[in-house]
Short mmCIF file of C-alpha atoms in Angstrom, two decimals:
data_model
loop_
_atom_site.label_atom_id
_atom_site.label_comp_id
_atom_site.label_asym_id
_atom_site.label_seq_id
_atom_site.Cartn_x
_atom_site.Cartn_y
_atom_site.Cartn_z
CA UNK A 3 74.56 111.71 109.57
CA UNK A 4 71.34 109.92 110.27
CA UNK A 5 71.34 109.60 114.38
CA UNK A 6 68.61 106.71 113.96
CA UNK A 7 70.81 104.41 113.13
CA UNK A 8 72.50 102.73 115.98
CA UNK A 9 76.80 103.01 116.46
CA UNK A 10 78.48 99.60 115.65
CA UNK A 11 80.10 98.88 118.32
CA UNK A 12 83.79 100.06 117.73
CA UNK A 13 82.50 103.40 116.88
CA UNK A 14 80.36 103.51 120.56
CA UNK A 15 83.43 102.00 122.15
CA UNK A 16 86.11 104.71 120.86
CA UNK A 17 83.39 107.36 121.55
CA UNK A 18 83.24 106.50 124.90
CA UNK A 19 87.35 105.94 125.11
CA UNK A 20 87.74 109.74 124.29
CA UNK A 21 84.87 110.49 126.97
CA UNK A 22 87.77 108.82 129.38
CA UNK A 23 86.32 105.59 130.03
CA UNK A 24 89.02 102.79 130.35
CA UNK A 25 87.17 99.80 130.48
CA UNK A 26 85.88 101.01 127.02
CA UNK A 27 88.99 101.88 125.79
CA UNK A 28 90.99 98.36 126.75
CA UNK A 29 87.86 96.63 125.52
CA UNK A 30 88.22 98.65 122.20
CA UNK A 31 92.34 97.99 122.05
CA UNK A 32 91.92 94.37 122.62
CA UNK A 33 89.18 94.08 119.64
CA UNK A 34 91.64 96.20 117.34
CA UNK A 35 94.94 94.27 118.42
CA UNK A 36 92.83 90.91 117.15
CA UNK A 37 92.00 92.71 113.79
CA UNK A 38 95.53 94.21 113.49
CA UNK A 39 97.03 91.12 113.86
CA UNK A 40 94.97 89.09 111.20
CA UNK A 41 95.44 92.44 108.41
CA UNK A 42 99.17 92.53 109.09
CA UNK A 43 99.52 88.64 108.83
CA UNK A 44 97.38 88.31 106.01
CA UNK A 45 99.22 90.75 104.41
CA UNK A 46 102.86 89.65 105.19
CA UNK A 47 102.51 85.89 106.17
CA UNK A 48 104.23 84.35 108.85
CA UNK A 49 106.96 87.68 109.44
CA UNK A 50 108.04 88.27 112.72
CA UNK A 51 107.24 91.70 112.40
CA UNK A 52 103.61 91.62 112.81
CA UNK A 53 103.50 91.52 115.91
CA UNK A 54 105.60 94.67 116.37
CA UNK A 55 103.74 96.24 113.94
CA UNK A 56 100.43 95.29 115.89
CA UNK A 57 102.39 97.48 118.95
CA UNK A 58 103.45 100.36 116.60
CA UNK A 59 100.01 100.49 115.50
CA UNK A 60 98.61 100.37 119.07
CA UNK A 61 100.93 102.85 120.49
CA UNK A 62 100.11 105.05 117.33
CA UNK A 63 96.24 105.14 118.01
CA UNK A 64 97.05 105.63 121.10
CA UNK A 65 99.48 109.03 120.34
CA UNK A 66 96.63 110.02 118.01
CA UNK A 67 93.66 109.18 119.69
CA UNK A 68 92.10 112.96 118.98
CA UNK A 69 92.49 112.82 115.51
CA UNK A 70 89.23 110.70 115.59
CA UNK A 71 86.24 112.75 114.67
CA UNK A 72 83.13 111.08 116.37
CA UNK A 73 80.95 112.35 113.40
CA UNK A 74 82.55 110.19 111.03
CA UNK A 75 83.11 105.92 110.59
CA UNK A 76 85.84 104.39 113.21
CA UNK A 77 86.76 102.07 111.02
CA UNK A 78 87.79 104.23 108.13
CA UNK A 79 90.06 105.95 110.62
CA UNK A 80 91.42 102.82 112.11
CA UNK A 81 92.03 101.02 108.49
CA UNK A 82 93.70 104.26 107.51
CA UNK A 83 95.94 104.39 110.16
CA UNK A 84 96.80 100.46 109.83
CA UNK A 85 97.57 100.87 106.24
CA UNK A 86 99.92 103.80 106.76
CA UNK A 87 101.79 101.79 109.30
CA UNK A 88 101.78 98.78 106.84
CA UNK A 89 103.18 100.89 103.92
CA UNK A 90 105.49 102.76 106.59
CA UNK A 91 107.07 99.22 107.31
CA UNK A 92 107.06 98.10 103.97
CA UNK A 93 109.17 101.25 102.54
CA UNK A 94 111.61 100.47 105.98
CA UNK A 95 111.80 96.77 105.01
CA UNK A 96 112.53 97.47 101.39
CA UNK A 97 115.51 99.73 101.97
CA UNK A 98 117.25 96.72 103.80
CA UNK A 99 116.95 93.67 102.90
CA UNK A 100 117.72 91.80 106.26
CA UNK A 101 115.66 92.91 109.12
CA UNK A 102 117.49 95.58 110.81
CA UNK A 103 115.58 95.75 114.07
CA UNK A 104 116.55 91.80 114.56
CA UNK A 105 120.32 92.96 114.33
CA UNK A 106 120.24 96.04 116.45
CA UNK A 107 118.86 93.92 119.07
CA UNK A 108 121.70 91.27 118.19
CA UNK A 109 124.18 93.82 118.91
CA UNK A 110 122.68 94.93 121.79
CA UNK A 111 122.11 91.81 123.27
CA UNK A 112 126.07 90.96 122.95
CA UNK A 113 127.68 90.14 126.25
CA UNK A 114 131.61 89.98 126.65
CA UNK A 115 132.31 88.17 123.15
CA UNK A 116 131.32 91.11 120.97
CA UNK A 117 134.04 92.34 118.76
CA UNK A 118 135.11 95.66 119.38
CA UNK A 119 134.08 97.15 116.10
CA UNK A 120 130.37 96.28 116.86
CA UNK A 121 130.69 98.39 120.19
CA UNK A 122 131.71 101.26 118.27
CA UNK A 123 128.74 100.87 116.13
CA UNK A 124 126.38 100.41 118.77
CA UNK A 125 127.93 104.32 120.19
CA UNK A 126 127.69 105.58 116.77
CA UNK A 127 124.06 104.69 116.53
CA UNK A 128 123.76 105.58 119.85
CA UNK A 129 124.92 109.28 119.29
CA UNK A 130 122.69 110.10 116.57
CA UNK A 131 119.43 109.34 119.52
CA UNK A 132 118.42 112.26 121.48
CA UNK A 133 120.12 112.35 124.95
CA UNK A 134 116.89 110.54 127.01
CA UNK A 135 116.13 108.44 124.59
CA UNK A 136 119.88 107.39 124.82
CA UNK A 137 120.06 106.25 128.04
CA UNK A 138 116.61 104.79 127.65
CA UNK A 139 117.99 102.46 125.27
CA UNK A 140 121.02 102.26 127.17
CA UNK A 141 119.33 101.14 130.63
CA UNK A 142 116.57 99.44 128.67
CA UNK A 143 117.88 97.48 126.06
CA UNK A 144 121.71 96.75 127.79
CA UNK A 145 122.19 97.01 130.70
CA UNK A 146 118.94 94.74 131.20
CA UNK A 147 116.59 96.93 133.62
CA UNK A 148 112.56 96.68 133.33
CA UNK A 149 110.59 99.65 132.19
CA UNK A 150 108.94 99.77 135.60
CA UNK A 151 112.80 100.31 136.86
CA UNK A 152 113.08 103.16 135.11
CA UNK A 153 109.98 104.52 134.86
CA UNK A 154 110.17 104.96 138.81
CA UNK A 155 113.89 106.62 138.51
CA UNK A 156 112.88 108.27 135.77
CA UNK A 157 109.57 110.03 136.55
CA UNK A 158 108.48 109.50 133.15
CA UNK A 159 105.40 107.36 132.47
CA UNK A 160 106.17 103.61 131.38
CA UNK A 161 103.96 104.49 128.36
CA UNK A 162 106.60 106.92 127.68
CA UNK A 163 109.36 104.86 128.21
CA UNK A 164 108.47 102.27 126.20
CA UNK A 165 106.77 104.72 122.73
CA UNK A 166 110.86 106.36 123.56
CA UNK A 167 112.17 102.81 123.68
CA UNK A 168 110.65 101.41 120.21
CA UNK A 169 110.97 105.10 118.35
CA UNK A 170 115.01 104.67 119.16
CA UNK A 171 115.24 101.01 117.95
CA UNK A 172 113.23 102.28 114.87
CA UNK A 173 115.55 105.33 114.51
CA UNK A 174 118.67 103.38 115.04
CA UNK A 175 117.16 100.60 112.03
CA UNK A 176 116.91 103.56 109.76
CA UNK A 177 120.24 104.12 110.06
CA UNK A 178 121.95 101.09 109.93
CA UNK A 179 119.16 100.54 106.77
CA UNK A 180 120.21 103.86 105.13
CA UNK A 181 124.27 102.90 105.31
CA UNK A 182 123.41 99.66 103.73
CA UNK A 183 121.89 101.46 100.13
CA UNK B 22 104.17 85.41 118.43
CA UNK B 23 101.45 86.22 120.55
CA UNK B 24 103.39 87.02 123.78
CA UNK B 25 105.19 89.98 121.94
CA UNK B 26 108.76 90.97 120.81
CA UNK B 27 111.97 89.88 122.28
CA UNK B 28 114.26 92.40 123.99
CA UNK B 29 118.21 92.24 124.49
CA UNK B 30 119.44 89.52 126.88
CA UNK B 31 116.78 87.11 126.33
CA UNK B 32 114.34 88.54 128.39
CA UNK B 33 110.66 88.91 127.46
CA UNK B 34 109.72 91.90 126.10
CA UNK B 35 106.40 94.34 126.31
CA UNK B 36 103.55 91.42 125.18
CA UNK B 37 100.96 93.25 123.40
CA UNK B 38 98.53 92.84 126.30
CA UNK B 39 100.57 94.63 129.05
CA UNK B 40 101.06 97.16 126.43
CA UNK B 41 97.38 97.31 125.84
CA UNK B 42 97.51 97.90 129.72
CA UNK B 43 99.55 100.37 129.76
CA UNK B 44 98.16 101.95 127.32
CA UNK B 45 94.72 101.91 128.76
CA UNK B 46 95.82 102.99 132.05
CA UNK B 47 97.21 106.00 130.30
CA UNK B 48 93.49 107.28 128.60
CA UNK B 49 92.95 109.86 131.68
CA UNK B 50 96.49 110.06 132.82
CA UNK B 51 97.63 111.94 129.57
CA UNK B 52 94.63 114.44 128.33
CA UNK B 53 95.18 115.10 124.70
CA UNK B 54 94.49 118.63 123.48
CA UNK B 55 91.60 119.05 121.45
CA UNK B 56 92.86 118.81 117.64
CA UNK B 57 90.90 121.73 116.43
CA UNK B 58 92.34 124.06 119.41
CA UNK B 59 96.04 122.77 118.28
CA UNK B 60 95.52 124.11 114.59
CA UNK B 61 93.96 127.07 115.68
CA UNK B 62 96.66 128.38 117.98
CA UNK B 63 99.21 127.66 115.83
CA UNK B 64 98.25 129.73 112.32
CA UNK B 65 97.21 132.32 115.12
CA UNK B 66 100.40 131.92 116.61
CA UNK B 67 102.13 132.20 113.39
CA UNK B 68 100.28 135.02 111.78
CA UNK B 69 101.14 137.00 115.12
CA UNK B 70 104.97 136.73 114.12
CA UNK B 71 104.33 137.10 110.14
CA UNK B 72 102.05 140.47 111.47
CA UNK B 73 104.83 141.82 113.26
CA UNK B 74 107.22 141.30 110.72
CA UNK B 75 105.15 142.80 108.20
CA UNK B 76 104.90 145.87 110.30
CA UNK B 77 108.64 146.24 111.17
CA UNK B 78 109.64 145.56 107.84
CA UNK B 79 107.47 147.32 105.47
CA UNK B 80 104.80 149.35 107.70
CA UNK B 81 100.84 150.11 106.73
CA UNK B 82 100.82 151.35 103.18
CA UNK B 83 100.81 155.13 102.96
CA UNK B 84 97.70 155.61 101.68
CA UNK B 85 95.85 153.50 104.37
CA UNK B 86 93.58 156.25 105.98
CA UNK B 87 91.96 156.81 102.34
CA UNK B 88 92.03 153.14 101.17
CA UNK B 89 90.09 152.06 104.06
CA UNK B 90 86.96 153.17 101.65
CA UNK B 91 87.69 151.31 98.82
CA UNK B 92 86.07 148.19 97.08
CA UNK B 93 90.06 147.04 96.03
CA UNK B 94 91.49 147.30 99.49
CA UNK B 95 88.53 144.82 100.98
CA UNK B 96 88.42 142.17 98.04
CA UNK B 97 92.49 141.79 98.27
CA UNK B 98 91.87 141.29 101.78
CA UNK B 99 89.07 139.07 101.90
CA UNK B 100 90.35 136.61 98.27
CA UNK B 101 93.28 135.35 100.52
CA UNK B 102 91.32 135.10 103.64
CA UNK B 103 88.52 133.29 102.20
CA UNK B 104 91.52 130.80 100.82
CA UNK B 105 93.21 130.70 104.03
CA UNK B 106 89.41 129.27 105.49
CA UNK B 107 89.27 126.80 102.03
CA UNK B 108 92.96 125.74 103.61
CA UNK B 109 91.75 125.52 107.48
CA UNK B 110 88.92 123.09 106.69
CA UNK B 111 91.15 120.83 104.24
CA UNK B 112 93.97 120.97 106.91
CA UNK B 113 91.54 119.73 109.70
CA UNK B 114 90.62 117.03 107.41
CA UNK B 115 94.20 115.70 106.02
CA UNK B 116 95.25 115.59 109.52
CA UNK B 117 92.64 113.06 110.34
CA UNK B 118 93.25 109.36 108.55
CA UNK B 119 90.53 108.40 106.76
CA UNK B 120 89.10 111.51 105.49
CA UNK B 121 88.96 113.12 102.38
CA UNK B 122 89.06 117.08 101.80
CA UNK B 123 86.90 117.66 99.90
CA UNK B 124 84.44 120.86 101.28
CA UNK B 125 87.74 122.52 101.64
CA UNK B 126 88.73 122.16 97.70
CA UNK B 127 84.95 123.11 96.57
CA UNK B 128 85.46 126.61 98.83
CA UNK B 129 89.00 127.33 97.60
CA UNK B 130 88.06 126.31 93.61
CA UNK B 131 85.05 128.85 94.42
CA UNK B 132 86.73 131.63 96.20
CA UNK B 133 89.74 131.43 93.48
CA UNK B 134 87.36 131.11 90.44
CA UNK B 135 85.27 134.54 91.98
CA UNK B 136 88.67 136.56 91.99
CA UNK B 137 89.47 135.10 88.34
CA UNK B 138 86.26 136.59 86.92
CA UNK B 139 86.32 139.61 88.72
CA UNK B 140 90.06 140.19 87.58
CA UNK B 141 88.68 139.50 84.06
CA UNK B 142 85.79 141.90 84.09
CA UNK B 143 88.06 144.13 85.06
CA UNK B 144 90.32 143.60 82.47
CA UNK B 145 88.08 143.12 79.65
CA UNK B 146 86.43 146.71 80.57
CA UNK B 147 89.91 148.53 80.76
CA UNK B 148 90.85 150.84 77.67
CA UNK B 149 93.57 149.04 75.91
CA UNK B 150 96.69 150.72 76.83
CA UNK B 151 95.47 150.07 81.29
CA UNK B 152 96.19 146.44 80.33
CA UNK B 153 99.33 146.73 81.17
CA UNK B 154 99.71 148.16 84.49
CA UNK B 155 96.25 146.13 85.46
CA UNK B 156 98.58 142.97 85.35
CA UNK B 157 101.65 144.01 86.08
CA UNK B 158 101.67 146.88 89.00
CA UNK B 159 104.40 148.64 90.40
CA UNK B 160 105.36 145.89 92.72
CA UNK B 161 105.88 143.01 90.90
CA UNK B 162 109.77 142.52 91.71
CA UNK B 163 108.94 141.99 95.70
CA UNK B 164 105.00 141.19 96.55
CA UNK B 165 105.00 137.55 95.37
CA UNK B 166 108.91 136.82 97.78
CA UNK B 167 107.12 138.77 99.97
CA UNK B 168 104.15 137.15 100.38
CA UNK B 169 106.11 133.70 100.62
CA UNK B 170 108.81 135.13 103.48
CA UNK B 171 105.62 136.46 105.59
CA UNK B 172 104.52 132.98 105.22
CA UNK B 173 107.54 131.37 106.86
CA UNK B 174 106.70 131.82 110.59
CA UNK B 175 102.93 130.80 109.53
CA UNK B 176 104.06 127.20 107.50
CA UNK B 177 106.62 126.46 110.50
CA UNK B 178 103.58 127.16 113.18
CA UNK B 179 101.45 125.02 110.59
CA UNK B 180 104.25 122.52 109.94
CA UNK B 181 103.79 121.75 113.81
CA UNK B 182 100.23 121.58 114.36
CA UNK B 183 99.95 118.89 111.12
CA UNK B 184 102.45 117.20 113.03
CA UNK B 185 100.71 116.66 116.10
CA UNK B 186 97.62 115.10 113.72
CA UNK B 187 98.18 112.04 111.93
CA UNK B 188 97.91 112.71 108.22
CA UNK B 189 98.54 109.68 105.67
CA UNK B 190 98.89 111.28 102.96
CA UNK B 191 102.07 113.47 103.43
CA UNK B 192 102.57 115.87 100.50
CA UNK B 193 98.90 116.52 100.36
CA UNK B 194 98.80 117.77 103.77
CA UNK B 195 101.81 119.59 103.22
CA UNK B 196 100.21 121.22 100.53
CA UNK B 197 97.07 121.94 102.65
CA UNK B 198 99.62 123.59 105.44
CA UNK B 199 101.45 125.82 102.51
CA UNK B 200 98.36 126.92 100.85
CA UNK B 201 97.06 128.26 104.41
CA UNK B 202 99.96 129.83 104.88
CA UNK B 203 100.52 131.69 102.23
CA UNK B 204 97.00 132.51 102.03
CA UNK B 205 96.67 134.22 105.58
CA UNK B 206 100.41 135.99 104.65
CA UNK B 207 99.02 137.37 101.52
CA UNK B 208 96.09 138.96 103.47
CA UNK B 209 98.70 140.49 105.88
CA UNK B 210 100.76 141.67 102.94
CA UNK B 211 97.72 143.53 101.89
CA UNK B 212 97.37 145.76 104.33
CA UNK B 213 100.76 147.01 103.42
CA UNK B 214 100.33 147.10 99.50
CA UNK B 215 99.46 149.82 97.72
CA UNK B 216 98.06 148.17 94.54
CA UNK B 217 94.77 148.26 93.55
CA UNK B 218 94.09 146.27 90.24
CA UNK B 219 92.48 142.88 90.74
CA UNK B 220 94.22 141.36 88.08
CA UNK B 221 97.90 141.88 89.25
CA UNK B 222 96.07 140.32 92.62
CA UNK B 223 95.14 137.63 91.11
CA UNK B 224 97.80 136.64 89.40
CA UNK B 225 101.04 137.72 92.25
CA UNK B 226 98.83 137.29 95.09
CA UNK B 227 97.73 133.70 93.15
CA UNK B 228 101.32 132.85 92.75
CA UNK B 229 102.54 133.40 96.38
CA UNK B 230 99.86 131.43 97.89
CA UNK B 231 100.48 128.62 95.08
CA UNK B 232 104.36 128.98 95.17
CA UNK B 233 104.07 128.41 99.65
CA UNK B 234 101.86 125.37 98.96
CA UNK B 235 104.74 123.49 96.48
CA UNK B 236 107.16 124.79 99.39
CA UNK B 237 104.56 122.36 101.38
CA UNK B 238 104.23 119.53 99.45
CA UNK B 239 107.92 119.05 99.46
CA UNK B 240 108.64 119.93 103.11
CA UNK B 241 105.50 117.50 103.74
CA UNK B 242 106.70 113.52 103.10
CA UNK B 243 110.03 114.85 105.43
CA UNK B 244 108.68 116.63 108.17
CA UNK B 245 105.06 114.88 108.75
CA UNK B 246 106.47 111.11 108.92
CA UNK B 247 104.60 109.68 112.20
#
């Protein structure tokens, strides 16, 4: 690699990220949450799912941060890592064709109306989730208590929390997508 | 849809810029390990069991004081380990998006096409009726299972590391993770294998290592999803 040549920017600003410098790092997020957004819109259109793909995406780099080899282009990593998230939702999307995630949250959301066969669901889908992640959701998602709420009871990190939070919804969306073939 | 995802009960969700916070504000609080020390201490990890078992199962081979001086005893030691490296550096790569493997296919084509030809001068200088037992051995009906059940512990161990990485393409870096491990079992296995002909290497050796890396390409799209 010729060392001449001066980093573009991304490349300097992940470098220094991994060296542990935040300011860096939130710069570098912000930059990539732009570029995410206009690659997952230009590629969907107007779905309500980019945005939640932008925060997969984030969370993802974030979870995976050392697989970046300084000796090599950032933005081959970064494209890579967008397109496997792309294709990821995609092959999710396909196997339903309504948007699960939408009616999880739907069922969730349901206050004192909600037949009693949808609560049953809701436990069944809750049952397959690993115990934490279960009352995550539960707390969460339910009974209506911030991330900060339980972060503090918790102990865990509100990074944590919330990576927990959207692998359960995703988890639970496979399912209900998977009974639907 | 700027300010982010709706949760249950109407309330606002995570908008991507606290998440951005939070994620920020997490750089120092959560060191990640070092990718390179993850892969490491796993296939050491995992050749430590596959060693063991190798030892309480089936022992040194008899002859081990005397075969320490021989030119077959080193080669069927060294063909799998210099694999197991061709495996390493196209594991460290497939784990990382973006990058292609190739070094770590040009060392493994070379290391594999070196045992070929010395399996075939072998062969081609035997007197006709050696052919035979050149190819075949004495062991035929266990060393190639053999090979693939010491490379169990080493593909789980493996399994792990890849999934601490981020690879994008799933069933090659499953492959990567078999051929590893059943690369560094088949150099274990050798130290308890009596058979000397670099043909019957090649070939039972060949279709261990081979046979753990399809195991790996299937296990891969199911256990590496991220």
């Amino acid at each position: 690699m010729d060392v001449s040549a001066p980093n573009p920017p991304l490349d300097a600003l992940m470098i220094a990220a991994q060296a542990g410098d935040e300011a860096a790092y939130r710069a570098l997020l912000k930059a990539l949450a732009a570029t995410l957004r206009s690659y997952f819109a230009r590629r969907l259109g107007r779905d309500a799912s980019v945005e939640d793909l932008v925060q997969d995406t984030l969370i993802a780099i974030h979870e995976r941060r050392a697989t970046y080899d300084p000796q090599r282009p950032f933005a081959a990593w970064f494209f890579a890592i967008a397109r496997y998230k792309l294709i990821d939702h995609l092959r999710a999307a396909r196997r339903s064709a309504s948007s699960p995630v939408e009616e999880i949250e739907d069922i969730a959301g349901a206050d004192e109306e909600t037949p009693a066969s949808a609560r049953l669901d809701l436990e069944r889908l809750l049952d397959g989730l690993p115990q934490r992640s279960r009352d995550i959701v539960r707390t969460v998602k339910i009974e209506g208590q911030s991330v900060a709420e339980v972060s503090l009871r918790s102990g865990l990190s509100p990074t944590a929390i919330r990576v927990l939070l959207h692998r359960a919804v995703k988890a639970m969306s496979a399912k209900v997508g998977n009974s639907r073939r | 849809m700027r300010n982010g995802v709706r949760f249950a009960g109407g309330q606002k969700g995570i908008s991507t810029d606290a998440l951005i916070d939070t994620l920020a504000g997490d750089l120092s609080a959560t060191p990640v390990p070092s990718v390179r020390r993850t892969l490491a201490l796993a296939f050491a990890f995992g050749s430590a069991v596959s060693a063991a078992a190798m030892l309480e199962l089936l022992g040194l081979r008899p002859d081990m004081a005397s075969a320490l001086a021989t030119a077959s005893f080193w080669i069927k030691l060294i063909f799998p380990f210099g694999l197991a490296v061709a495996g390493l550096m196209a594991v460290d790569r497939l784990g990382r998006p973006g990058a292609a493997a190739g070094r770590g296919y040009a060392v493994g084509i070379a290391v594999a096409g070196t045992m070929a030809l010395l399996a075939s001068v072998q062969l081609a200088t035997a007197p006709r009726d050696a052919i035979r037992p050149l190819l075949l051995g004495h062991t035929l009906d266990h060393c190639t299972a053999l090979i693939m059940l010491l490379a169990l512990p080493i593909l789980a161990a493996g399994m792990y590391a890849m999934r601490q990485m981020a690879p994008t393409r799933l069933r090659l870096a499953g492959a990567a993770v078999g051929v590893t491990a059943g690369a560094l079992s088949a150099s274990i296995y050798a130290i308890a294998c009596d058979e000397t002909a670099l043909p019957f290497v090649t070939l039972w050796y060949g279709a261990g290592i081979a046979l753990t890396g399809v195991l790996g390409a299937l296990l891969g799209p199911r256990l590496l999803r991220w």
